[in-house]
Every structure is written in structure tokens, then in C-alpha cells.
CSV table of C-alpha atoms in Angstrom, one decimal:
chain,number,residue,atom,x,y,z
D,1,MET,CA,16.6,16.3,5.8
D,2,LYS,CA,19.8,15.6,3.9
D,3,TYR,CA,21.8,12.3,3.6
D,4,THR,CA,25.3,12.4,5.1
D,5,GLN,CA,27.8,9.7,5.3
D,6,GLY,CA,29.5,8.3,8.4
D,7,ILE,CA,28.3,9.5,11.8
D,8,GLN,CA,27.1,12.9,10.7
D,9,GLU,CA,23.4,13.8,11.4
D,10,LEU,CA,20.7,13.5,8.8
D,11,SER,CA,18.8,16.5,10.0
D,12,LEU,CA,15.7,14.4,10.7
D,13,PRO,CA,12.9,16.2,12.6
D,14,GLU,CA,13.0,15.6,16.4
D,15,ILE,CA,10.0,13.3,16.3
D,16,TYR,CA,12.1,10.6,14.5
D,17,ARG,CA,13.1,8.1,17.1
D,18,PHE,CA,14.0,4.6,15.7
D,19,GLY,CA,15.4,1.2,16.6
D,20,ILE,CA,17.4,-1.4,14.8
D,21,GLU,CA,17.6,-5.2,15.0
D,22,LEU,CA,20.9,-6.6,13.8
D,23,GLU,CA,21.0,-10.2,12.8
D,24,ALA,CA,24.1,-12.2,11.8
D,25,PHE,CA,25.1,-15.9,11.3
D,26,ASN,CA,28.1,-17.8,12.6
D,27,VAL,CA,28.2,-16.1,15.9
D,28,ASN,CA,29.4,-17.7,19.1
D,29,THR,CA,26.6,-17.3,21.7
D,30,GLY,CA,27.7,-20.1,24.0
D,31,LEU,CA,29.5,-19.9,27.3
D,32,GLY,CA,33.1,-18.8,27.5
D,33,SER,CA,35.4,-15.9,26.9
D,34,LYS,CA,34.9,-15.9,23.1
D,35,SER,CA,31.1,-15.5,23.3
D,36,LEU,CA,29.2,-12.5,22.1
D,37,TYR,CA,26.5,-13.3,24.6
D,38,HIS,CA,28.4,-14.4,27.7
D,39,SER,CA,32.0,-13.1,27.7
D,40,LYS,CA,32.7,-10.5,30.3
D,41,GLU,CA,34.2,-8.1,27.7
D,42,SER,CA,31.1,-8.4,25.4
D,43,ASN,CA,28.6,-8.0,28.2
D,44,GLU,CA,30.3,-4.9,29.4
D,45,PHE,CA,30.4,-3.5,25.9
D,46,LEU,CA,26.7,-4.2,25.2
D,47,LYS,CA,25.7,-2.7,28.6
D,48,GLN,CA,27.7,0.4,27.9
D,49,HIS,CA,26.1,0.8,24.4
D,50,ARG,CA,22.6,-0.2,25.8
D,51,TRP,CA,22.0,-3.0,23.2
D,52,LYS,CA,20.1,-6.1,24.2
D,53,LYS,CA,20.6,-9.8,23.2
D,54,ALA,CA,17.7,-11.8,21.7
D,55,ASN,CA,17.4,-15.4,22.9
D,56,PHE,CA,16.3,-18.5,21.0
D,57,LEU,CA,12.7,-18.0,22.1
D,58,GLU,CA,12.6,-14.6,20.6
D,59,GLU,CA,14.6,-15.3,17.4
D,60,SER,CA,15.0,-18.8,15.8
D,61,LEU,CA,18.3,-17.7,14.2
D,62,VAL,CA,19.9,-17.8,17.7
D,63,GLY,CA,19.3,-21.5,17.9
D,64,GLU,CA,20.8,-22.1,14.4
D,65,GLY,CA,24.2,-20.6,15.0
D,66,GLY,CA,23.3,-16.9,14.7
D,67,ALA,CA,22.7,-13.9,16.9
D,68,GLU,CA,20.5,-10.9,17.1
D,69,LEU,CA,21.2,-7.6,18.9
D,70,VAL,CA,18.5,-5.1,19.5
D,71,SER,CA,19.3,-1.4,19.8
D,72,PRO,CA,18.0,1.1,22.4
D,73,ILE,CA,15.9,4.0,21.2
D,74,LEU,CA,18.2,5.8,18.8
D,75,TYR,CA,18.1,9.4,17.7
D,76,ASP,CA,19.6,11.2,14.7
D,77,LYS,CA,22.7,12.2,16.7
D,78,ILE,CA,26.4,11.8,16.1
D,79,GLU,CA,26.8,9.7,19.2
D,80,ASP,CA,24.0,7.3,18.2
D,81,TRP,CA,25.5,6.8,14.7
D,82,GLN,CA,28.8,6.2,16.3
D,83,ASN,CA,27.1,3.7,18.7
D,84,LEU,CA,25.8,1.8,15.7
D,85,GLN,CA,29.2,1.7,14.0
D,86,GLU,CA,30.9,0.3,17.1
D,87,VAL,CA,28.2,-2.4,17.6
D,88,CYS,CA,28.5,-3.6,14.0
D,89,GLU,CA,32.3,-3.9,14.5
D,90,HIS,CA,31.8,-5.6,17.9
D,91,MET,CA,29.5,-8.3,16.6
D,92,GLN,CA,32.1,-9.4,14.0
D,93,LYS,CA,34.6,-10.2,16.7
D,94,TYR,CA,32.9,-13.4,17.8
D,95,PRO,CA,32.8,-16.0,15.0
D,96,GLY,CA,31.2,-19.3,15.8
D,97,LYS,CA,31.9,-22.9,14.5
D,98,HIS,CA,30.6,-22.4,10.9
D,99,GLY,CA,33.6,-20.5,9.6
D,100,LYS,CA,36.2,-17.9,10.4
D,101,GLU,CA,34.0,-14.8,10.0
D,102,VAL,CA,30.7,-13.6,11.2
D,103,VAL,CA,28.4,-13.0,8.2
D,104,ALA,CA,25.0,-11.4,7.5
D,105,ASP,CA,23.8,-13.9,4.9
D,106,GLU,CA,20.4,-14.7,3.5
D,107,LYS,CA,19.2,-16.2,6.9
D,108,CYS,CA,19.5,-12.7,8.3
D,109,GLY,CA,17.4,-9.5,8.2
D,110,CYS,CA,17.9,-6.0,9.4
D,111,HIS,CA,14.6,-4.7,10.9
D,112,ILE,CA,14.1,-1.0,11.5
D,113,HIS,CA,11.4,0.4,13.8
D,114,PHE,CA,10.1,4.0,14.0
D,115,ASP,CA,8.1,5.6,16.8
D,116,SER,CA,4.6,5.6,15.4
D,117,ARG,CA,4.2,9.2,16.6
D,118,THR,CA,6.0,10.1,13.3
D,119,LEU,CA,2.6,9.3,11.7
D,120,SER,CA,0.6,11.5,14.0
D,121,GLY,CA,-0.4,15.2,13.8
D,122,LYS,CA,-1.7,17.7,16.3
D,123,THR,CA,-5.3,16.8,15.6
D,124,LYS,CA,-7.2,13.6,14.9
D,125,GLU,CA,-7.8,14.8,11.4
D,126,GLU,CA,-4.2,15.5,10.7
D,127,SER,CA,-3.2,12.1,12.1
D,128,GLN,CA,-5.8,10.3,9.8
D,129,ALA,CA,-4.5,12.3,6.8
D,130,ILE,CA,-0.8,11.4,7.5
D,131,MET,CA,-1.6,7.7,8.1
D,132,GLY,CA,-3.8,7.5,5.0
D,133,ASN,CA,-1.1,9.1,2.9
D,134,PHE,CA,1.6,6.9,4.3
D,135,LEU,CA,-0.4,3.7,3.6
D,136,SER,CA,-1.4,4.8,0.1
D,137,LEU,CA,2.2,5.8,-0.6
D,138,TRP,CA,3.5,2.4,0.6
D,139,ALA,CA,1.0,0.4,-1.4
D,140,GLU,CA,1.8,2.3,-4.5
D,141,SER,CA,5.6,2.2,-4.1
D,142,GLU,CA,6.0,-1.2,-2.3
D,143,GLU,CA,7.5,-3.2,-5.2
D,144,LEU,CA,10.0,-0.4,-5.9
D,145,ILE,CA,11.0,-0.2,-2.2
D,146,TYR,CA,11.6,-4.0,-2.1
D,147,LYS,CA,14.1,-3.4,-5.0
D,148,MET,CA,15.9,-0.5,-3.4
D,149,CYS,CA,16.0,-1.3,0.3
D,150,ASN,CA,19.4,-3.1,0.1
D,151,ASP,CA,22.9,-2.4,-1.0
D,152,VAL,CA,23.8,-2.5,-4.7
D,153,ASN,CA,23.8,-6.0,-6.2
D,154,SER,CA,22.0,-7.4,-3.2
D,155,PRO,CA,18.4,-8.4,-4.1
D,156,ILE,CA,16.2,-9.2,-1.1
D,157,ARG,CA,16.9,-12.5,0.5
D,158,SER,CA,14.7,-15.4,-0.7
D,159,GLY,CA,13.4,-15.9,2.9
D,160,THR,CA,11.6,-12.6,2.6
D,161,LEU,CA,9.1,-14.2,0.2
D,162,ASN,CA,9.7,-17.9,1.0
D,163,VAL,CA,10.0,-19.2,4.5
D,164,LYS,CA,13.3,-20.9,5.3
D,165,GLY,CA,15.1,-22.1,8.5
D,166,ASN,CA,14.7,-25.1,10.7
D,167,PRO,CA,11.9,-27.6,9.9
D,168,ILE,CA,10.0,-26.9,13.2
D,169,HIS,CA,10.0,-23.1,12.5
D,170,ARG,CA,8.9,-23.7,8.9
D,171,LEU,CA,6.0,-26.0,10.0
D,172,SER,CA,4.8,-23.5,12.6
D,173,LEU,CA,4.7,-20.7,10.0
D,174,ALA,CA,3.1,-23.0,7.4
D,175,ILE,CA,0.3,-23.8,9.8
D,176,GLN,CA,-0.4,-20.1,10.1
D,177,GLY,CA,-0.4,-19.6,6.4
D,178,VAL,CA,2.8,-17.6,6.4
D,179,LYS,CA,4.7,-17.8,3.1
D,180,GLY,CA,7.6,-15.5,3.9
D,181,MET,CA,9.2,-13.5,6.7
D,182,ALA,CA,8.4,-10.1,5.2
D,183,MET,CA,5.6,-10.5,2.7
D,184,PRO,CA,4.3,-7.6,0.6
D,185,THR,CA,1.0,-6.2,1.7
D,186,GLY,CA,0.5,-3.5,-1.0
D,187,LYS,CA,-2.3,-5.4,-2.7
D,188,LYS,CA,-4.3,-5.8,0.5
D,189,ILE,CA,-3.7,-2.2,1.6
D,190,HIS,CA,-4.7,-0.9,-1.9
D,191,GLU,CA,-7.9,-2.9,-1.9
D,192,ALA,CA,-8.7,-1.9,1.7
D,193,ILE,CA,-8.1,1.8,0.9
D,194,GLN,CA,-10.5,1.6,-2.1
D,195,ASN,CA,-13.1,-0.2,0.0
D,196,ASN,CA,-12.6,2.0,3.1
D,197,THR,CA,-12.0,-1.1,5.3
D,198,LEU,CA,-8.4,-0.7,6.3
D,199,LYS,CA,-7.5,-1.6,9.9
D,200,VAL,CA,-4.1,-1.0,11.3
D,201,SER,CA,-4.4,-2.2,14.9
D,202,TYR,CA,-5.8,-5.4,16.4
D,203,GLN,CA,-7.7,-6.5,19.4
D,204,LYS,CA,-5.4,-7.2,22.4
D,205,PHE,CA,-5.3,-10.7,23.8
D,206,GLY,CA,-3.7,-9.9,27.1
D,207,ARG,CA,-1.3,-12.6,28.4
D,208,MET,CA,-1.9,-14.9,25.4
D,209,LYS,CA,-0.8,-12.2,23.0
D,210,ARG,CA,2.4,-11.6,24.9
D,211,ALA,CA,3.0,-15.4,25.0
D,212,VAL,CA,2.6,-15.9,21.2
D,213,ALA,CA,4.6,-12.8,20.5
D,214,LYS,CA,7.5,-14.4,22.3
D,215,LEU,CA,7.2,-17.4,20.0
D,216,LYS,CA,6.5,-15.3,17.0
D,217,LEU,CA,3.2,-17.0,16.3
D,218,ASP,CA,1.3,-13.8,15.3
D,219,ASN,CA,1.4,-14.0,11.5
D,220,ARG,CA,0.5,-10.4,11.0
D,221,ARG,CA,4.1,-9.5,12.1
D,222,TYR,CA,5.5,-11.3,9.0
D,223,ALA,CA,4.7,-8.4,6.7
D,224,GLY,CA,7.3,-6.2,5.1
D,225,LEU,CA,5.5,-3.3,6.7
D,226,ASN,CA,4.6,-4.5,10.2
D,227,LEU,CA,1.8,-2.5,11.9
D,228,THR,CA,0.9,-4.9,14.7
D,229,ASN,CA,2.4,-2.7,17.4
D,230,LEU,CA,0.5,0.4,16.6
D,231,GLY,CA,-1.3,1.6,19.7
D,232,ASN,CA,0.6,-0.9,21.9
D,233,PRO,CA,1.4,1.1,25.1
D,234,ASP,CA,4.7,-0.9,25.5
D,235,LYS,CA,6.0,-0.7,22.0
D,236,ASN,CA,4.0,1.8,19.8
D,237,THR,CA,6.1,1.4,16.6
D,238,ILE,CA,5.9,0.6,12.9
D,239,GLU,CA,8.5,-1.8,11.6
D,240,PHE,CA,10.1,-2.2,8.2
D,241,ARG,CA,11.2,-5.8,7.9
D,242,ILE,CA,12.3,-6.1,4.3
D,243,SER,CA,16.0,-5.1,4.3
D,244,ASN,CA,18.6,-7.8,4.2
D,245,GLY,CA,20.9,-8.5,7.1
D,246,THR,CA,24.0,-6.4,7.1
D,247,LEU,CA,26.8,-5.3,9.4
D,248,ASP,CA,27.7,-2.3,7.2
D,249,PRO,CA,26.6,0.8,9.2
D,250,GLU,CA,26.5,2.9,6.0
D,251,VAL,CA,24.0,0.6,4.4
D,252,ILE,CA,21.8,0.6,7.5
D,253,LYS,CA,22.0,4.4,7.7
D,254,GLN,CA,20.9,4.6,4.0
D,255,ASN,CA,17.9,2.4,4.9
D,256,VAL,CA,16.9,4.5,7.9
D,257,TYR,CA,17.0,7.5,5.6
D,258,LEU,CA,14.9,5.8,2.9
D,259,TYR,CA,12.1,4.8,5.4
D,260,ALA,CA,12.2,8.1,7.2
D,261,SER,CA,11.8,9.9,3.8
D,262,LEU,CA,8.7,7.8,3.1
D,263,ILE,CA,7.2,8.9,6.4
D,264,GLU,CA,8.2,12.5,6.0
D,265,THR,CA,6.7,12.6,2.5
D,266,ALA,CA,3.4,11.4,3.9
D,267,ARG,CA,3.5,14.1,6.5
D,268,THR,CA,4.3,16.8,3.9
D,269,MET,CA,1.4,15.5,1.7
D,270,ALA,CA,-1.0,16.0,4.6
D,271,LEU,CA,0.4,19.1,6.3
D,272,GLU,CA,2.1,21.2,3.6
D,273,PRO,CA,1.0,19.8,0.2
D,274,GLU,CA,1.9,23.0,-1.7
D,275,LYS,CA,5.6,22.1,-1.1
D,276,LEU,CA,5.3,19.0,-3.4
D,277,GLY,CA,3.7,20.7,-6.3
D,278,ASP,CA,2.6,18.2,-9.0
D,279,LYS,CA,5.1,15.6,-7.8
D,280,VAL,CA,2.4,13.6,-6.0
D,281,GLU,CA,0.2,13.5,-9.1
D,282,GLN,CA,3.1,12.4,-11.3
D,283,PHE,CA,4.0,9.6,-8.9
D,284,TYR,CA,0.5,8.1,-8.9
D,285,ARG,CA,0.4,7.9,-12.6
D,286,THR,CA,0.2,4.3,-13.8
D,287,ASP,CA,0.5,4.9,-17.6
D,288,VAL,CA,4.3,4.7,-17.3
D,289,ASP,CA,6.9,1.9,-17.3
D,290,GLU,CA,8.8,0.8,-14.1
D,291,ALA,CA,11.8,3.0,-14.7
D,292,SER,CA,9.6,6.1,-15.0
D,293,LYS,CA,7.6,5.1,-12.0
D,294,LEU,CA,10.9,4.9,-10.0
D,295,GLU,CA,12.0,8.3,-11.2
D,296,ASN,CA,8.6,9.8,-10.1
D,297,LEU,CA,9.1,8.2,-6.7
D,298,LEU,CA,12.6,9.4,-6.3
D,299,ASN,CA,11.6,13.0,-7.3
D,300,LEU,CA,8.8,12.8,-4.6
D,301,LEU,CA,11.0,11.5,-1.8
D,302,PHE,CA,14.3,13.3,-2.5
D,303,GLU,CA,15.2,16.7,-3.7
D,304,ASN,CA,18.9,16.0,-3.9
D,305,GLU,CA,20.2,14.2,-7.1
D,306,GLN,CA,23.0,12.5,-5.1
D,307,GLU,CA,20.5,11.0,-2.7
D,308,GLN,CA,18.3,9.8,-5.6
D,309,ASP,CA,21.3,8.1,-7.2
D,310,ILE,CA,21.9,6.0,-4.1
D,311,TYR,CA,18.6,4.3,-4.5
D,312,ARG,CA,18.5,4.4,-8.3
D,313,LYS,CA,21.7,2.3,-8.4
D,314,ARG,CA,20.2,-0.2,-6.0
D,315,TRP,CA,17.1,-0.6,-8.1
D,316,GLU,CA,19.0,-0.9,-11.3
D,317,SER,CA,21.3,-3.6,-10.0
D,318,VAL,CA,18.4,-6.0,-8.9
D,319,ARG,CA,15.3,-5.0,-10.8
D,320,ASN,CA,15.3,-8.2,-12.9
D,321,ALA,CA,16.5,-10.5,-10.1
D,322,GLU,CA,14.8,-14.0,-10.1
D,323,VAL,CA,13.4,-13.4,-6.6
D,324,PHE,CA,11.1,-10.7,-8.1
D,325,ARG,CA,9.5,-12.8,-10.8
D,326,ASP,CA,5.7,-13.2,-10.6
D,327,ASN,CA,5.5,-10.1,-8.4
D,328,GLU,CA,1.8,-9.6,-8.7
D,329,LYS,CA,1.2,-13.1,-7.3
D,330,ARG,CA,3.2,-12.3,-4.2
D,331,GLY,CA,1.0,-9.5,-2.9
D,332,PHE,CA,2.3,-6.4,-4.5
D,333,ALA,CA,-0.4,-4.0,-5.7
D,334,PRO,CA,-1.0,-4.9,-9.4
D,335,ASN,CA,-0.8,-2.6,-12.4
D,336,ARG,CA,1.0,0.3,-10.6
D,337,PHE,CA,3.2,0.6,-13.8
D,338,GLN,CA,3.4,-1.0,-17.2
D,339,ARG,CA,5.5,-4.1,-17.2
D,340,GLU,CA,8.0,-5.0,-19.9
D,341,GLU,CA,7.5,-8.7,-19.5
D,342,PHE,CA,8.5,-9.7,-23.0
D,343,GLU,CA,11.6,-7.6,-22.9
D,344,GLN,CA,12.6,-9.1,-19.6
D,345,ILE,CA,12.1,-12.6,-20.9
D,346,ALA,CA,14.3,-11.8,-23.9
D,347,LYS,CA,17.0,-10.4,-21.6
D,348,ARG,CA,16.9,-13.5,-19.4
D,349,THR,CA,17.2,-15.8,-22.5
D,350,PRO,CA,20.9,-16.4,-23.3
D,351,ALA,CA,21.8,-15.6,-27.0
D,352,THR,CA,23.5,-19.0,-27.3
D,353,ARG,CA,20.1,-20.7,-26.7
D,354,VAL,CA,18.5,-18.6,-29.3
D,355,LYS,CA,21.2,-19.5,-31.8
D,356,GLN,CA,21.0,-23.2,-31.0
D,357,ALA,CA,17.2,-23.1,-31.5
D,358,PHE,CA,17.6,-21.3,-34.8
D,359,ALA,CA,20.2,-23.7,-36.0
D,360,LYS,CA,18.0,-26.7,-35.1
D,361,LEU,CA,15.0,-25.2,-36.9
D,362,LYS,CA,17.2,-24.4,-40.0
D,363,GLY,CA,18.5,-28.0,-40.0
D,364,MET,CA,14.9,-29.4,-39.8
D,365,LEU,CA,13.9,-27.3,-42.8
D,366,GLN,CA,16.9,-28.3,-44.8
D,367,GLU,CA,16.2,-32.0,-44.1
D,368,LYS,CA,12.6,-31.6,-45.1
D,369,THR,CA,13.7,-29.9,-48.4
D,370,ARG,CA,16.1,-32.8,-49.2
D,371,ASN,CA,13.4,-35.4,-48.5
D,372,ASN,CA,11.0,-33.6,-50.8
D,373,LEU,CA,13.6,-33.4,-53.6
D,374,ARG,CA,14.4,-37.1,-53.1
D,375,ASP,CA,10.7,-38.0,-53.3
D,376,ASP,CA,10.3,-35.9,-56.4
D,377,GLN,CA,13.3,-37.6,-58.0
D,378,LEU,CA,12.0,-41.1,-57.2
D,379,GLY,CA,8.6,-40.2,-58.6
D,380,SER,CA,10.1,-39.1,-61.9
D,381,GLU,CA,12.2,-42.2,-62.2
D,382,ARG,CA,9.1,-44.4,-61.9
């Protein structure tokens, strides 16, 4: 595997089949010749490129002035990367009534699915080892992944951790106890691994499950790592939901490569552990700060320094973003690295505020000194 820009292949193994959900806001989905969903030109384009349109029952954003396009099964081939580029460009041709341009703002996500066979081996034992490694790797690195799954200077959208959108949608999710559209699960996964109680598939509910899936009423799907479709004969996938919406095909390709690298590392840990040497042991160390934890993760996932730098720059640009405060309360596995809380507080406190507080304290002390001197003088006069 090697990251390449543009439409060049990434050299992913043949088992890597994936799909992409593109979301954007201010898109015309109404009737007429200027509609992404209904114009003859657009329908012919989407049919040729094999992308599908989500409706308002499948995606609340469609009812709020946005749109979602769902890719066919994609492969690491030049023609499929070209396909993605052309669809990103096509979606931007149909602005709605909320401005002159189609945008991928904080209402939008970019979800990436992988065929779950990427987490299976030739035997049951191999499959269990790969899946176990992947879940352990995810739980250990989840907080870092949330900080490097988007372009530079683009922290995860607030809706990832705090539900937004129309009131009816928010109420529906609140009733289910859903706090965000792609919540961390590292803490639960870590605890389940330790207790040997982890479950990654769920009982099927027949027609009822299909109905609630249409309405997105299954709260298990609202995890950053969505495993609800594992074992589903119709859609046997794992889904990464945390990335922000974007219509930049290069950013999307970088995210595909990031998630594929996580999976491939889990496979290597199970099938060819000698290739990784002591990198695994170094990564699982918790007596390090966050920056060192990141470097250990990058060394584990990527051999190429240029590849590492893509995700290092992403992390550096957002590591102290407000959305990431109180991380341990949000569901990330706790104590995976040593936090620099006091240093971060100092960095977030403007120097002018410190100077103002110091000046005020100095003034109070000076006033108290003057009062004491005056009292002493009056006492001596008496």
C-alpha cells in the first residue's frame, strides 16, 4: 500500500471494496431542469456513474435543503477514483436557495464503508484474531483518529458529538439516548475486550428492523465505528462515520487510505506479526504524552514519512480544538496517554487576561498598603 494523489491507485489488496456517502448542503433536489435529483442531465450522469440518491426518509439532510449521493461498490482502480472526482464536481453544479454555492458544512458527513471481509481470514481463528486486533486498535487510537480524519484546520463537526438538525429529528434521537451522530465507542470496546463480553452483531428483527433502518431509529448506527451491518446478508459492511462532509476527492481518498491502513494493520498483526517488530508494543504504551502516542500510531500504520506527515499535520491543526474538550466524558477510552491539561488551559488563556488579572491584584495590594499606612499615621497622631 502506498498513498498516491489524484486518480492513481493506492495498491490496496484486492479484498478492499468500499463505498462512500457524499453529503452536501444547499443543493437543489426539487423538480426542474436545475435539480440534482430530477433534471434529465443529472439523472443520466448519475445512472452512468452508478450513484444513487438518498431521499428524505433515508437522510434528514435532504429535507433541510441538502442532498446525499451513495456510491456503488468501489475498487482501488483509476476508473473508480476518476468516478469519485467527477461526482464531486457534478454535485456542485446544482446550488439551491440558500446561497450561490453547494457546500459541505457542519451539517454534513462523509461516511465510508468497507466490505467486512477485509476483517476475515481463511479460518475462524484467523478471523477472530483479525477482528480482535482491529477492535483493540480502534479503541486504543480512537481519539487520535477523530483528530486526523479530516483536512488540515478542520476539526470534526460539532454534530458528531452533539445532535443537531431539525427539532423532530433531534427529539427522535434524544428519545433513543443518542447524543451525537458519530459518537466514540472506544471506552465501551475497551471495557468489553477486558471483560471478554464484546458483541459486534445483533439479533435480526425482520421487517421491523428494515423499517426502523429506513427511519434511522437504530441508535447503534450512530457510532463513529458502525458495526451494525456485520453479518447482514444484504449489506455486510463496517462503516466509518466520523469524517466531515467534503466534496474534495483528495481529502476523501486520504480518509479511505487512513481507514484501510487501520484494517490492514490489524490483518498484519494477526497474520504476519513479525513484519511489525516492536511497533505494536510501542503503540500500546500509555506512559507517553499525546504527541508521542500519535507518533507511535503513525509508525505502526505507515512506513512512508510523507504519508505520516499527511495525518500528523491534520492532528497538529486541531488537537486542542474546543470540540475535543472533556474527551473522556464523551466515550473515548480513558488514560491511553498522559494528558497535558494544565498546559492546554494555559495555552487557551489569552495573555491579555493574565496581565489584566495581575494588574488588578497588584492594585488591590497597593491599595491595602496605602490603607495600612494611613491607619498607622492616624494612630500615631492620636
